[in-house]
Amino acid sequence: MANKGEAGGAALRLEKVERHYGDGESRLSILTGASLVLSPGEVVALVAPSGAGKSTLLHIAGLLDKPDSGEVYIGGREAGSLTDAERTEMRRLHIGFVYQFHHLLPEFTALENVMMPQLIRGLDRKEAAARAEQLLAYMRLGERVKHRPSELSGGEQQRVAIARAVANAPHVLLADEPTGNLDPKTSRYVFEALTALVRASDVAALIVTHNMDLASKMDRRITLSGGKIVEV
């Protein structure tokens, strides 16, 4: 896997991020000075109860939402001063997303699904196909590249989704309960594949999970307490 040459700096940095909803007495503070640094190749678990602000944090880290104050840096680049078009471009090129449901395009094969982000980026079709085949082989799906999502198991679908998320060699991978729909054995297998790919690709991964067994296998565990990020 290609190294993006970011080993010397943070892949993701949040500095004193705040996010509030409403005004006056009805104001709800979700994040109150949340700070976080993720290094390339690092896998970090985010474990917190429902309503603590996990989704808000992921949306801000993924540039899907803007903080009321504070700053987000992706690969050392400040995101707050970017235009909407520049934020969209940064999301497409430097941030990968994996969700509880795979969200694969049903009419396309596994290979085509992983090619898609690369084609949107402007890569040559042959080059995109070669990269997609490499990623799917790494995820032990080399024999399934021509299969559509409906012909794949749940674990296979999720591994294709992970390969697609890192197809453009992003700085950051954000995963929201990526094994939440899978049985325990398949969850472990998918998690091991995800972790291996993250380390090989030098991506920084922030993974929301309620599975404490999987969380214990990550490099660090963090939670949200009083709107701040704290180490567990």
CSV table of C-alpha atoms in Angstrom, one decimal:
chain,number,residue,atom,x,y,z
A,1,MET,CA,0.0,0.0,0.0
A,2,ALA,CA,1.2,3.5,-0.7
A,3,ASN,CA,2.4,5.7,2.1
A,4,LYS,CA,1.2,9.3,1.8
A,5,GLY,CA,4.2,10.7,3.5
A,6,GLU,CA,2.3,12.2,6.4
A,7,ALA,CA,4.0,10.2,9.1
A,8,GLY,CA,5.6,13.3,10.6
A,9,GLY,CA,2.4,15.1,11.5
A,10,ALA,CA,-1.2,14.5,12.6
A,11,ALA,CA,-3.7,13.1,10.1
A,12,LEU,CA,-6.6,14.6,12.1
A,13,ARG,CA,-6.5,17.3,14.7
A,14,LEU,CA,-9.4,18.9,16.5
A,15,GLU,CA,-8.6,22.0,18.6
A,16,LYS,CA,-11.1,23.2,21.2
A,17,VAL,CA,-14.1,22.4,19.0
A,18,GLU,CA,-17.5,23.6,20.3
A,19,ARG,CA,-21.0,22.8,18.9
A,20,HIS,CA,-24.2,24.1,20.4
A,21,TYR,CA,-27.8,23.9,19.3
A,22,GLY,CA,-30.5,26.4,20.2
A,23,ASP,CA,-30.3,29.7,22.1
A,24,GLY,CA,-30.9,31.0,25.6
A,25,GLU,CA,-32.4,28.6,28.1
A,26,SER,CA,-33.1,26.0,25.4
A,27,ARG,CA,-29.4,26.0,24.3
A,28,LEU,CA,-28.0,22.5,24.2
A,29,SER,CA,-24.2,22.2,24.4
A,30,ILE,CA,-22.9,19.0,22.7
A,31,LEU,CA,-19.2,19.7,22.3
A,32,THR,CA,-17.5,22.1,24.7
A,33,GLY,CA,-13.8,22.4,23.8
A,34,ALA,CA,-13.2,19.0,22.4
A,35,SER,CA,-9.6,18.4,21.3
A,36,LEU,CA,-8.1,15.3,19.6
A,37,VAL,CA,-5.0,14.3,17.6
A,38,LEU,CA,-4.9,11.2,15.4
A,39,SER,CA,-1.7,10.0,13.9
A,40,PRO,CA,-1.3,8.1,10.6
A,41,GLY,CA,-1.8,4.4,11.0
A,42,GLU,CA,-3.5,4.8,14.4
A,43,VAL,CA,-6.8,3.1,15.2
A,44,VAL,CA,-8.8,4.8,17.9
A,45,ALA,CA,-12.1,3.7,19.4
A,46,LEU,CA,-14.8,6.2,20.3
A,47,VAL,CA,-17.0,4.7,23.0
A,48,ALA,CA,-19.8,6.8,24.6
A,49,PRO,CA,-23.5,6.4,25.5
A,50,SER,CA,-26.2,7.5,23.1
A,51,GLY,CA,-26.7,11.3,23.1
A,52,ALA,CA,-23.2,12.0,24.2
A,53,GLY,CA,-22.3,13.6,20.9
A,54,LYS,CA,-20.6,10.9,18.9
A,55,SER,CA,-22.4,11.6,15.6
A,56,THR,CA,-21.8,15.3,16.0
A,57,LEU,CA,-18.1,14.7,16.5
A,58,LEU,CA,-17.9,12.5,13.5
A,59,HIS,CA,-19.8,15.0,11.3
A,60,ILE,CA,-17.4,17.8,12.3
A,61,ALA,CA,-14.3,15.6,11.9
A,62,GLY,CA,-15.6,14.6,8.5
A,63,LEU,CA,-16.4,18.2,7.5
A,64,LEU,CA,-20.1,17.4,7.2
A,65,ASP,CA,-20.9,20.0,9.8
A,66,LYS,CA,-19.0,23.1,11.0
A,67,PRO,CA,-18.1,23.8,14.6
A,68,ASP,CA,-19.4,27.0,16.3
A,69,SER,CA,-15.8,27.6,17.4
A,70,GLY,CA,-12.5,25.8,17.3
A,71,GLU,CA,-10.7,24.3,14.4
A,72,VAL,CA,-10.4,21.0,12.4
A,73,TYR,CA,-7.2,20.1,10.6
A,74,ILE,CA,-7.0,17.3,8.0
A,75,GLY,CA,-3.5,16.3,7.1
A,76,GLY,CA,-2.2,19.5,8.6
A,77,ARG,CA,-4.6,21.7,6.5
A,78,GLU,CA,-7.0,24.0,8.3
A,79,ALA,CA,-10.6,23.4,7.3
A,80,GLY,CA,-12.3,26.4,8.8
A,81,SER,CA,-11.3,28.8,6.1
A,82,LEU,CA,-12.2,26.6,3.2
A,83,THR,CA,-15.1,27.3,0.9
A,84,ASP,CA,-18.0,24.8,0.6
A,85,ALA,CA,-16.5,23.6,-2.7
A,86,GLU,CA,-13.1,23.1,-1.1
A,87,ARG,CA,-14.6,21.3,1.9
A,88,THR,CA,-16.4,18.9,-0.5
A,89,GLU,CA,-13.1,18.4,-2.4
A,90,MET,CA,-11.3,17.6,0.9
A,91,ARG,CA,-14.0,15.1,1.9
A,92,ARG,CA,-13.8,13.4,-1.4
A,93,LEU,CA,-10.0,13.1,-1.5
A,94,HIS,CA,-8.8,13.0,2.1
A,95,ILE,CA,-11.7,11.5,4.3
A,96,GLY,CA,-13.2,8.0,4.0
A,97,PHE,CA,-16.5,7.0,5.6
A,98,VAL,CA,-17.8,3.6,6.7
A,99,TYR,CA,-21.2,3.2,8.2
A,100,GLN,CA,-23.2,0.4,9.9
A,101,PHE,CA,-24.9,-0.3,6.6
A,102,HIS,CA,-22.5,-0.7,3.6
A,103,HIS,CA,-24.3,1.7,1.2
A,104,LEU,CA,-22.8,-0.1,-1.8
A,105,LEU,CA,-24.3,0.7,-5.2
A,106,PRO,CA,-26.5,-2.4,-5.9
A,107,GLU,CA,-26.2,-2.3,-9.7
A,108,PHE,CA,-22.4,-2.4,-9.7
A,109,THR,CA,-19.9,-5.1,-8.9
A,110,ALA,CA,-17.5,-5.1,-5.9
A,111,LEU,CA,-14.8,-4.0,-8.2
A,112,GLU,CA,-16.8,-1.2,-9.7
A,113,ASN,CA,-17.9,0.0,-6.3
A,114,VAL,CA,-14.3,0.4,-5.2
A,115,MET,CA,-13.4,2.0,-8.5
A,116,MET,CA,-16.2,4.7,-8.2
A,117,PRO,CA,-14.5,7.2,-5.9
A,118,GLN,CA,-11.3,7.0,-8.0
A,119,LEU,CA,-13.2,7.7,-11.2
A,120,ILE,CA,-15.0,10.6,-9.6
A,121,ARG,CA,-11.5,11.9,-8.6
A,122,GLY,CA,-10.5,11.7,-12.3
A,123,LEU,CA,-8.3,8.6,-12.3
A,124,ASP,CA,-7.9,6.6,-15.5
A,125,ARG,CA,-10.2,3.6,-15.5
A,126,LYS,CA,-7.4,1.1,-15.9
A,127,GLU,CA,-5.5,2.6,-13.0
A,128,ALA,CA,-8.7,2.7,-10.9
A,129,ALA,CA,-9.4,-1.0,-11.6
A,130,ALA,CA,-5.9,-2.0,-10.7
A,131,ARG,CA,-6.1,-0.1,-7.4
A,132,ALA,CA,-9.5,-1.6,-6.7
A,133,GLU,CA,-8.3,-5.1,-7.4
A,134,GLN,CA,-5.3,-4.6,-5.1
A,135,LEU,CA,-7.5,-3.4,-2.2
A,136,LEU,CA,-10.1,-6.2,-2.7
A,137,ALA,CA,-7.3,-8.8,-2.8
A,138,TYR,CA,-5.9,-7.3,0.4
A,139,MET,CA,-9.4,-7.7,2.0
A,140,ARG,CA,-9.4,-11.3,0.8
A,141,LEU,CA,-12.1,-10.7,-1.7
A,142,GLY,CA,-10.0,-11.4,-4.8
A,143,GLU,CA,-12.5,-14.1,-6.0
A,144,ARG,CA,-15.5,-11.9,-5.4
A,145,VAL,CA,-14.6,-8.8,-7.5
A,146,LYS,CA,-17.3,-9.5,-10.2
A,147,HIS,CA,-20.1,-10.1,-7.6
A,148,ARG,CA,-22.8,-7.5,-6.9
A,149,PRO,CA,-23.6,-6.6,-3.3
A,150,SER,CA,-26.7,-8.9,-3.3
A,151,GLU,CA,-24.4,-11.8,-4.0
A,152,LEU,CA,-22.1,-11.1,-1.1
A,153,SER,CA,-22.4,-11.9,2.6
A,154,GLY,CA,-22.8,-9.2,5.2
A,155,GLY,CA,-19.1,-9.4,6.1
A,156,GLU,CA,-18.1,-9.3,2.5
A,157,GLN,CA,-20.2,-6.3,1.8
A,158,GLN,CA,-18.7,-4.4,4.7
A,159,ARG,CA,-15.1,-5.3,3.5
A,160,VAL,CA,-16.0,-3.9,0.1
A,161,ALA,CA,-17.3,-0.8,1.8
A,162,ILE,CA,-14.0,-0.4,3.7
A,163,ALA,CA,-11.9,-0.9,0.6
A,164,ARG,CA,-14.0,1.8,-1.2
A,165,ALA,CA,-13.5,4.1,1.8
A,166,VAL,CA,-9.7,4.0,1.4
A,167,ALA,CA,-9.6,3.8,-2.4
A,168,ASN,CA,-8.4,7.4,-2.7
A,169,ALA,CA,-5.8,7.0,0.0
A,170,PRO,CA,-7.4,9.4,2.5
A,171,HIS,CA,-5.7,10.9,5.5
A,172,VAL,CA,-8.6,9.9,7.8
A,173,LEU,CA,-11.1,7.0,8.0
A,174,LEU,CA,-14.3,7.7,10.1
A,175,ALA,CA,-16.3,4.6,10.9
A,176,ASP,CA,-19.7,4.6,12.6
A,177,GLU,CA,-20.5,1.1,14.1
A,178,PRO,CA,-18.9,-0.6,11.1
A,179,THR,CA,-19.6,-4.1,12.5
A,180,GLY,CA,-22.9,-3.3,14.2
A,181,ASN,CA,-25.0,-5.4,11.9
A,182,LEU,CA,-22.7,-8.5,11.9
A,183,ASP,CA,-22.5,-11.5,14.2
A,184,PRO,CA,-19.5,-11.7,16.7
A,185,LYS,CA,-17.3,-13.9,14.5
A,186,THR,CA,-17.8,-11.9,11.4
A,187,SER,CA,-17.4,-8.7,13.4
A,188,ARG,CA,-13.9,-9.8,14.5
A,189,TYR,CA,-12.9,-10.8,11.0
A,190,VAL,CA,-14.1,-7.5,9.5
A,191,PHE,CA,-12.4,-5.5,12.3
A,192,GLU,CA,-9.1,-7.3,11.8
A,193,ALA,CA,-9.3,-6.7,8.0
A,194,LEU,CA,-10.1,-3.0,8.6
A,195,THR,CA,-7.2,-2.6,11.1
A,196,ALA,CA,-4.7,-4.3,8.8
A,197,LEU,CA,-5.7,-2.1,5.9
A,198,VAL,CA,-5.6,1.1,8.0
A,199,ARG,CA,-2.1,0.3,9.1
A,200,ALA,CA,-0.9,-0.7,5.7
A,201,SER,CA,-2.4,2.4,4.1
A,202,ASP,CA,-1.1,4.8,6.9
A,203,VAL,CA,-4.7,6.1,7.4
A,204,ALA,CA,-5.8,7.4,10.8
A,205,ALA,CA,-9.0,5.7,11.9
A,206,LEU,CA,-11.6,6.9,14.4
A,207,ILE,CA,-14.1,4.1,15.0
A,208,VAL,CA,-17.4,4.5,16.9
A,209,THR,CA,-18.3,1.2,18.5
A,210,HIS,CA,-20.3,-0.2,21.4
A,211,ASN,CA,-18.4,-3.4,21.1
A,212,MET,CA,-15.9,-3.2,24.0
A,213,ASP,CA,-14.1,-6.4,23.0
A,214,LEU,CA,-13.2,-4.7,19.6
A,215,ALA,CA,-12.5,-1.4,21.3
A,216,SER,CA,-10.0,-3.0,23.6
A,217,LYS,CA,-8.0,-4.2,20.6
A,218,MET,CA,-7.5,-0.6,19.2
A,219,ASP,CA,-4.5,1.6,20.0
A,220,ARG,CA,-6.6,3.9,22.2
A,221,ARG,CA,-10.1,4.4,23.5
A,222,ILE,CA,-11.7,7.8,24.0
A,223,THR,CA,-15.1,8.9,25.2
A,224,LEU,CA,-17.1,12.1,25.5
A,225,SER,CA,-17.7,13.5,28.9
A,226,GLY,CA,-19.2,16.9,29.5
A,227,GLY,CA,-18.7,17.8,25.8
A,228,LYS,CA,-14.9,17.1,26.0
A,229,ILE,CA,-12.9,14.2,24.6
A,230,VAL,CA,-11.2,12.2,27.3
A,231,GLU,CA,-9.0,9.0,27.2
A,232,VAL,CA,-10.6,5.9,28.7
